[in-house]
Amino acid sequence: MSAFTGLVACAVSSAFFGSMFVPVKKFNPGDGMFTQWIMACAILAIGIIVNAINDFPQFQPLAMLGGALWALGNLTAVPIIQMIGLGMGILVWGTVNCIVGWATGRFGLFGLNPSIPEHPFVNYLGLLMVVIGGFLFAQIRPTLNNDGEGYSAVDIEEEQNNEEQNLLGDEIIGEPEVAVTGNNMPRSFKRSLGLGLSILAGMLYGVTFVPVIYIQDHKEDFRNPPKAAIAYAFSHYCGIFLTSTSAFLVYLVYTQNSPYVNSKAILPGLFSGLLWAVAQLSWFVANDALSQAITFPIISMVPGVIASIWSIFYFKEIQGRRNFRVLLIATMITLTGAILVGVSK
């Protein structure tokens, strides 16, 4: 598989990851548990289709572990946003994800074969630039809308505190029994916990491909392992679905079967899951062509550029000269870093 194919896959993956939350942004996700499960259903459906297209390759249980790790990391997203905000949360988990994924491929951690770029210095410089770009993106202060264009953590808290509908057929089904994370915590402790969860999430995201690549690097230890990484997608997605379903069942028990369900968010949630599934498939292809040392700095950080474009032209959240100036600089640095990482192959 050519490097050009890998770079195209990186571009597709970045575009879809950067757009995946657009369908659900206009709808209140509550505590996020139901929305994540709906996304997992769509992800599994795509996995089944891809599995059929690949003529039903041998199921690899170890590959499920990568999906389970991603799902566990994703469970922390809403609490993180409520504790330290979206910008800081994405900065921390995105940076940790980028560095862990890059280091895993570059130095061969967890039993993987190391992948050394042809131009190591260029690779290091590109990595540094995309991390700096991510830091600059976190300095942008979006304008919060009051017209239903999107929900912030404050919107979620107010609606959860005031919502009293509990009739089947209403827009919101069930009054959540779980309070907004961190409401009664001291500010310093809440920030520390949010940062800790962000680091944990980034580490989990960063190792999500390790099981698949480990199987590819140690084929003699497994039964009929497929050659192409995309053939492991179904096993990977099964891990996501089973973990998300298990977490949702625990959540139902904890809330005494009173989940926070916004019926209007179901179809958008399915579409968001579809976007994520296609983005992850593209990342599998990119890893085969380029290795994690190349793909992680690009795909873990460039989606921030795509998301910012949506924020400017569709949601109109980013306004003001200062924000546009920071955005322009961050975009130029991030894209330059991504190009350097790409050519370092």
Tab-separated table of C-alpha atoms in Angstrom:
chain	number	residue	atom	x	y	z
A	1	MET	CA	0.000	0.000	0.000
A	2	SER	CA	1.458	3.370	-1.043
A	3	ALA	CA	2.246	6.314	1.202
A	4	PHE	CA	-0.102	8.437	-0.921
A	5	THR	CA	-2.994	6.095	-0.097
A	6	GLY	CA	-2.115	6.396	3.579
A	7	LEU	CA	-2.097	10.196	3.448
A	8	VAL	CA	-5.467	10.243	1.660
A	9	ALA	CA	-6.809	7.944	4.388
A	10	CYS	CA	-5.442	10.378	6.997
A	11	ALA	CA	-7.293	13.228	5.284
A	12	VAL	CA	-10.581	11.289	5.169
A	13	SER	CA	-10.214	10.198	8.787
A	14	SER	CA	-9.436	13.738	9.958
A	15	ALA	CA	-12.401	15.191	8.057
A	16	PHE	CA	-14.851	12.657	9.493
A	17	PHE	CA	-13.497	12.845	13.053
A	18	GLY	CA	-13.682	16.637	12.879
A	19	SER	CA	-17.315	16.458	11.730
A	20	MET	CA	-18.632	13.605	13.873
A	21	PHE	CA	-20.236	15.745	16.582
A	22	VAL	CA	-21.939	18.149	14.160
A	23	PRO	CA	-25.176	16.073	13.907
A	24	VAL	CA	-25.645	15.834	17.700
A	25	LYS	CA	-24.415	19.276	18.706
A	26	LYS	CA	-27.851	20.894	18.503
A	27	PHE	CA	-29.370	18.377	20.905
A	28	ASN	CA	-28.830	18.065	24.636
A	29	PRO	CA	-26.920	14.795	25.289
A	30	GLY	CA	-27.562	14.925	29.045
A	31	ASP	CA	-24.955	12.779	30.751
A	32	GLY	CA	-23.942	11.278	27.396
A	33	MET	CA	-24.561	7.627	28.280
A	34	PHE	CA	-27.512	7.059	25.945
A	35	THR	CA	-25.898	9.003	23.110
A	36	GLN	CA	-22.724	6.952	23.359
A	37	TRP	CA	-24.701	3.716	23.245
A	38	ILE	CA	-26.621	4.874	20.155
A	39	MET	CA	-23.311	5.721	18.480
A	40	ALA	CA	-21.988	2.270	19.409
A	41	CYS	CA	-24.984	0.663	17.673
A	42	ALA	CA	-24.163	2.518	14.449
A	43	ILE	CA	-20.486	1.617	14.787
A	44	LEU	CA	-21.328	-2.079	15.129
A	45	ALA	CA	-23.607	-1.917	12.066
A	46	ILE	CA	-20.746	-0.527	9.967
A	47	GLY	CA	-18.471	-3.217	11.381
A	48	ILE	CA	-20.883	-5.947	10.254
A	49	ILE	CA	-21.009	-4.497	6.728
A	50	VAL	CA	-17.209	-4.255	6.504
A	51	ASN	CA	-16.888	-7.799	7.827
A	52	ALA	CA	-19.158	-9.074	5.059
A	53	ILE	CA	-17.253	-7.110	2.406
A	54	ASN	CA	-14.014	-8.706	3.644
A	55	ASP	CA	-15.601	-12.189	3.328
A	56	PHE	CA	-15.914	-12.763	7.079
A	57	PRO	CA	-12.279	-13.074	8.181
A	58	GLN	CA	-11.325	-14.974	11.341
A	59	PHE	CA	-12.670	-13.204	14.435
A	60	GLN	CA	-9.833	-12.024	16.680
A	61	PRO	CA	-10.870	-11.648	20.354
A	62	LEU	CA	-7.720	-9.690	21.219
A	63	ALA	CA	-8.734	-6.977	18.746
A	64	MET	CA	-11.854	-6.408	20.858
A	65	LEU	CA	-9.592	-5.078	23.600
A	66	GLY	CA	-8.688	-2.029	21.536
A	67	GLY	CA	-12.355	-1.195	21.037
A	68	ALA	CA	-13.056	-1.701	24.734
A	69	LEU	CA	-10.228	0.670	25.665
A	70	TRP	CA	-11.589	3.341	23.320
A	71	ALA	CA	-15.117	2.963	24.730
A	72	LEU	CA	-13.831	3.299	28.302
A	73	GLY	CA	-12.007	6.483	27.352
A	74	ASN	CA	-15.084	7.848	25.619
A	75	LEU	CA	-17.169	7.344	28.775
A	76	THR	CA	-15.113	10.070	30.457
A	77	ALA	CA	-15.778	12.721	27.788
A	78	VAL	CA	-18.907	14.336	29.270
A	79	PRO	CA	-17.579	14.407	32.887
A	80	ILE	CA	-14.333	15.943	31.610
A	81	ILE	CA	-16.173	18.677	29.712
A	82	GLN	CA	-18.284	19.429	32.797
A	83	MET	CA	-15.207	19.625	35.046
A	84	ILE	CA	-12.655	21.557	32.970
A	85	GLY	CA	-14.472	22.594	29.802
A	86	LEU	CA	-14.383	21.418	26.208
A	87	GLY	CA	-11.283	23.350	25.117
A	88	MET	CA	-9.018	22.214	27.929
A	89	GLY	CA	-10.394	18.676	27.815
A	90	ILE	CA	-9.709	18.251	24.110
A	91	LEU	CA	-6.265	19.841	24.501
A	92	VAL	CA	-5.207	17.420	27.242
A	93	TRP	CA	-6.668	14.170	25.927
A	94	GLY	CA	-5.776	15.034	22.323
A	95	THR	CA	-2.160	15.801	23.194
A	96	VAL	CA	-1.768	12.677	25.345
A	97	ASN	CA	-3.455	10.592	22.638
A	98	CYS	CA	-1.089	12.024	20.035
A	99	ILE	CA	2.074	11.415	22.064
A	100	VAL	CA	1.119	7.932	23.336
A	101	GLY	CA	0.041	6.720	19.887
A	102	TRP	CA	3.144	8.190	18.254
A	103	ALA	CA	5.520	6.755	20.869
A	104	THR	CA	3.873	3.329	20.679
A	105	GLY	CA	4.557	3.084	16.958
A	106	ARG	CA	7.886	4.911	16.915
A	107	PHE	CA	9.572	2.962	19.728
A	108	GLY	CA	7.639	-0.313	19.516
A	109	LEU	CA	5.995	-0.249	22.933
A	110	PHE	CA	3.795	-3.120	24.204
A	111	GLY	CA	5.604	-5.677	22.073
A	112	LEU	CA	5.067	-3.950	18.727
A	113	ASN	CA	7.732	-3.709	16.052
A	114	PRO	CA	9.214	-0.180	16.078
A	115	SER	CA	8.524	1.944	13.007
A	116	ILE	CA	11.388	4.362	12.409
A	117	PRO	CA	10.622	7.226	9.985
A	118	GLU	CA	13.043	7.814	7.143
A	119	HIS	CA	13.606	11.353	8.438
A	120	PRO	CA	13.374	11.212	12.269
A	121	PHE	CA	14.150	14.900	12.864
A	122	VAL	CA	11.375	15.986	10.508
A	123	ASN	CA	9.027	13.598	12.316
A	124	TYR	CA	9.937	15.055	15.731
A	125	LEU	CA	9.541	18.620	14.459
A	126	GLY	CA	6.140	17.848	12.947
A	127	LEU	CA	5.001	16.207	16.188
A	128	LEU	CA	6.055	19.270	18.179
A	129	MET	CA	4.217	21.606	15.812
A	130	VAL	CA	0.905	19.729	15.934
A	131	VAL	CA	1.073	19.698	19.750
A	132	ILE	CA	1.718	23.460	19.770
A	133	GLY	CA	-1.181	23.896	17.354
A	134	GLY	CA	-3.431	21.944	19.706
A	135	PHE	CA	-2.423	24.194	22.593
A	136	LEU	CA	-3.293	27.287	20.535
A	137	PHE	CA	-6.706	25.862	19.583
A	138	ALA	CA	-7.486	25.587	23.298
A	139	GLN	CA	-6.971	29.359	23.645
A	140	ILE	CA	-9.937	30.112	21.378
A	141	ARG	CA	-12.986	31.276	23.341
A	142	PRO	CA	-16.203	30.315	21.535
A	143	THR	CA	-19.355	32.426	21.718
A	144	LEU	CA	-22.152	30.481	23.433
A	145	ASN	CA	-25.497	30.657	21.651
A	146	ASN	CA	-28.893	30.906	23.282
A	147	ASP	CA	-30.854	29.856	20.217
A	148	GLY	CA	-30.512	26.110	20.388
A	149	GLU	CA	-27.480	25.988	18.128
A	150	GLY	CA	-25.563	23.892	20.604
A	151	TYR	CA	-25.235	22.791	24.203
A	152	SER	CA	-22.552	23.587	26.725
A	153	ALA	CA	-21.999	21.977	30.115
A	154	VAL	CA	-23.988	24.859	31.655
A	155	ASP	CA	-26.928	24.162	29.347
A	156	ILE	CA	-26.887	20.516	30.387
A	157	GLU	CA	-26.806	21.392	34.079
A	158	GLU	CA	-29.720	23.808	33.824
A	159	GLU	CA	-31.861	21.391	31.839
A	160	GLN	CA	-31.083	18.493	34.156
A	161	ASN	CA	-31.995	20.581	37.201
A	162	ASN	CA	-35.228	21.928	35.745
A	163	GLU	CA	-36.517	19.082	33.556
A	164	GLU	CA	-39.510	17.293	35.069
A	165	GLN	CA	-40.982	15.507	32.079
A	166	ASN	CA	-41.419	11.786	32.510
A	167	LEU	CA	-44.112	10.885	29.984
A	168	LEU	CA	-43.484	8.518	27.119
A	169	GLY	CA	-43.572	10.514	23.902
A	170	ASP	CA	-42.196	13.718	25.412
A	171	GLU	CA	-39.008	15.060	23.946
A	172	ILE	CA	-37.076	14.185	27.105
A	173	ILE	CA	-37.833	10.790	28.621
A	174	GLY	CA	-36.868	10.356	32.234
A	175	GLU	CA	-35.489	12.775	34.770
A	176	PRO	CA	-31.848	11.848	35.335
A	177	GLU	CA	-30.994	10.512	38.761
A	178	VAL	CA	-27.300	11.288	38.264
A	179	ALA	CA	-26.245	14.823	39.106
A	180	VAL	CA	-23.940	16.801	36.855
A	181	THR	CA	-20.441	15.580	37.583
A	182	GLY	CA	-18.509	17.715	40.007
A	183	ASN	CA	-21.339	20.003	41.173
A	184	ASN	CA	-20.429	19.710	44.865
A	185	MET	CA	-16.658	19.356	44.500
A	186	PRO	CA	-14.162	22.054	45.486
A	187	ARG	CA	-12.988	23.847	42.360
A	188	SER	CA	-9.338	22.823	42.745
A	189	PHE	CA	-10.228	19.153	43.252
A	190	LYS	CA	-12.680	19.204	40.343
A	191	ARG	CA	-10.001	20.658	38.059
A	192	SER	CA	-7.428	18.103	39.194
A	193	LEU	CA	-9.887	15.247	38.701
A	194	GLY	CA	-10.853	16.557	35.272
A	195	LEU	CA	-7.215	16.793	34.217
A	196	GLY	CA	-6.549	13.296	35.554
A	197	LEU	CA	-9.499	11.857	33.633
A	198	SER	CA	-8.338	13.688	30.493
A	199	ILE	CA	-4.888	12.139	30.772
A	200	LEU	CA	-6.441	8.707	31.328
A	201	ALA	CA	-8.741	9.137	28.321
A	202	GLY	CA	-5.821	10.200	26.128
A	203	MET	CA	-3.820	7.149	27.173
A	204	LEU	CA	-6.745	4.834	26.415
A	205	TYR	CA	-7.285	6.453	23.010
A	206	GLY	CA	-3.561	6.235	22.289
A	207	VAL	CA	-3.376	2.449	22.667
A	208	THR	CA	-6.624	1.552	20.902
A	209	PHE	CA	-4.762	0.153	17.858
A	210	VAL	CA	-2.138	-1.748	19.845
A	211	PRO	CA	-4.003	-5.119	19.925
A	212	VAL	CA	-4.553	-5.122	16.146
A	213	ILE	CA	-0.971	-4.137	15.336
A	214	TYR	CA	0.309	-6.681	17.858
A	215	ILE	CA	-1.574	-9.439	16.028
A	216	GLN	CA	-0.181	-8.219	12.703
A	217	ASP	CA	3.371	-8.221	14.107
A	218	HIS	CA	3.018	-11.683	15.716
A	219	LYS	CA	0.919	-13.592	13.185
A	220	GLU	CA	2.464	-16.905	14.181
A	221	ASP	CA	0.768	-16.670	17.587
A	222	PHE	CA	-2.773	-16.305	16.243
A	223	ARG	CA	-5.190	-18.354	14.182
A	224	ASN	CA	-5.638	-17.191	10.576
A	225	PRO	CA	-4.874	-13.511	11.263
A	226	PRO	CA	-5.868	-11.224	8.368
A	227	LYS	CA	-3.129	-9.224	6.706
A	228	ALA	CA	-5.018	-5.943	6.276
A	229	ALA	CA	-5.812	-3.950	9.411
A	230	ILE	CA	-9.294	-3.067	8.149
A	231	ALA	CA	-10.230	-6.760	8.379
A	232	TYR	CA	-9.977	-6.425	12.170
A	233	ALA	CA	-12.583	-3.655	12.257
A	234	PHE	CA	-15.493	-5.947	13.151
A	235	SER	CA	-13.638	-7.429	16.136
A	236	HIS	CA	-12.585	-3.913	17.189
A	237	TYR	CA	-16.127	-2.556	16.871
A	238	CYS	CA	-17.559	-5.511	18.800
A	239	GLY	CA	-15.350	-4.461	21.702
A	240	ILE	CA	-16.795	-0.951	21.506
A	241	PHE	CA	-20.394	-2.173	21.401
A	242	LEU	CA	-20.059	-4.695	24.234
A	243	THR	CA	-18.264	-2.219	26.499
A	244	SER	CA	-20.749	0.578	25.755
A	245	THR	CA	-23.694	-1.766	26.296
A	246	SER	CA	-22.265	-3.039	29.592
A	247	ALA	CA	-21.703	0.525	30.789
A	248	PHE	CA	-25.231	1.505	29.734
A	249	LEU	CA	-26.736	-1.438	31.640
A	250	VAL	CA	-24.813	-0.451	34.777
A	251	TYR	CA	-26.055	3.112	34.255
A	252	LEU	CA	-29.675	1.889	33.988
A	253	VAL	CA	-29.345	-0.001	37.260
A	254	TYR	CA	-27.733	2.991	38.977
A	255	THR	CA	-30.459	5.384	37.803
A	256	GLN	CA	-33.209	2.877	38.662
A	257	ASN	CA	-34.174	2.604	35.005
A	258	SER	CA	-34.564	6.377	34.612
A	259	PRO	CA	-32.053	7.256	31.884
A	260	TYR	CA	-31.765	10.679	30.319
A	261	VAL	CA	-33.081	10.129	26.784
A	262	ASN	CA	-33.571	12.918	24.260
A	263	SER	CA	-35.604	11.274	21.502
A	264	LYS	CA	-34.621	13.942	18.975
A	265	ALA	CA	-30.954	12.994	19.374
A	266	ILE	CA	-31.381	9.343	18.338
A	267	LEU	CA	-31.060	9.725	14.552
A	268	PRO	CA	-28.258	12.329	14.820
A	269	GLY	CA	-26.492	10.006	17.275
A	270	LEU	CA	-26.653	7.160	14.767
A	271	PHE	CA	-25.229	9.428	12.061
A	272	SER	CA	-22.416	10.552	14.376
A	273	GLY	CA	-21.591	6.909	15.029
A	274	LEU	CA	-21.497	6.269	11.288
A	275	LEU	CA	-19.060	9.160	10.782
A	276	TRP	CA	-16.842	7.862	13.576
A	277	ALA	CA	-16.880	4.314	12.191
A	278	VAL	CA	-15.808	5.458	8.716
A	279	ALA	CA	-13.113	7.687	10.222
A	280	GLN	CA	-11.743	4.769	12.232
A	281	LEU	CA	-11.773	2.525	9.150
A	282	SER	CA	-9.706	5.128	7.326
A	283	TRP	CA	-7.295	5.213	10.262
A	284	PHE	CA	-6.860	1.425	9.981
A	285	VAL	CA	-5.933	1.888	6.315
A	286	ALA	CA	-3.563	4.748	7.142
A	287	ASN	CA	-1.797	2.692	9.812
A	288	ASP	CA	-1.146	-0.084	7.299
A	289	ALA	CA	0.348	2.354	4.820
A	290	LEU	CA	2.243	4.724	7.114
A	291	SER	CA	2.516	3.341	10.705
A	292	GLN	CA	1.325	4.910	13.960
A	293	ALA	CA	4.395	7.154	14.174
A	294	ILE	CA	3.032	9.003	11.140
A	295	THR	CA	-0.731	8.739	11.521
A	296	PHE	CA	-1.232	9.657	15.171
A	297	PRO	CA	0.204	13.200	15.054
A	298	ILE	CA	-1.951	13.882	11.990
A	299	ILE	CA	-5.277	12.227	12.819
A	300	SER	CA	-5.309	13.045	16.534
A	301	MET	CA	-4.781	16.794	15.991
A	302	VAL	CA	-5.941	17.841	12.486
A	303	PRO	CA	-9.650	17.141	13.261
A	304	GLY	CA	-9.451	20.218	15.492
A	305	VAL	CA	-8.968	22.285	12.332
A	306	ILE	CA	-12.042	20.701	10.737
A	307	ALA	CA	-14.128	21.230	13.877
A	308	SER	CA	-13.071	24.889	13.945
A	309	ILE	CA	-14.270	25.359	10.370
A	310	TRP	CA	-17.694	24.027	11.411
A	311	SER	CA	-17.642	26.379	14.410
A	312	ILE	CA	-16.983	29.405	12.196
A	313	PHE	CA	-19.218	28.852	9.192
A	314	TYR	CA	-22.053	26.681	10.536
A	315	PHE	CA	-22.428	27.154	14.285
A	316	LYS	CA	-20.881	30.662	14.229
A	317	GLU	CA	-19.358	30.035	17.657
A	318	ILE	CA	-15.953	31.547	16.855
A	319	GLN	CA	-16.138	35.306	16.490
A	320	GLY	CA	-13.912	38.309	17.086
A	321	ARG	CA	-10.527	39.345	15.725
A	322	ARG	CA	-8.543	37.738	18.535
A	323	ASN	CA	-10.175	34.352	18.021
A	324	PHE	CA	-9.714	34.493	14.253
A	325	ARG	CA	-6.073	35.484	14.670
A	326	VAL	CA	-5.380	32.616	17.067
A	327	LEU	CA	-7.329	30.212	14.852
A	328	LEU	CA	-5.354	31.181	11.752
A	329	ILE	CA	-2.014	30.756	13.510
A	330	ALA	CA	-3.073	27.454	15.107
A	331	THR	CA	-4.338	26.103	11.783
A	332	MET	CA	-1.157	27.036	9.923
A	333	ILE	CA	1.071	25.492	12.602
A	334	THR	CA	-1.018	22.308	12.851
A	335	LEU	CA	-1.237	21.755	9.096
A	336	THR	CA	2.478	22.476	8.659
A	337	GLY	CA	3.250	19.976	11.409
A	338	ALA	CA	0.962	17.402	9.794
A	339	ILE	CA	2.706	17.879	6.438
A	340	LEU	CA	6.132	17.463	8.067
A	341	VAL	CA	4.994	14.269	9.790
A	342	GLY	CA	3.645	12.993	6.477
A	343	VAL	CA	6.830	13.645	4.488
A	344	SER	CA	8.987	12.164	7.273
A	345	LYS	CA	7.844	8.724	6.067
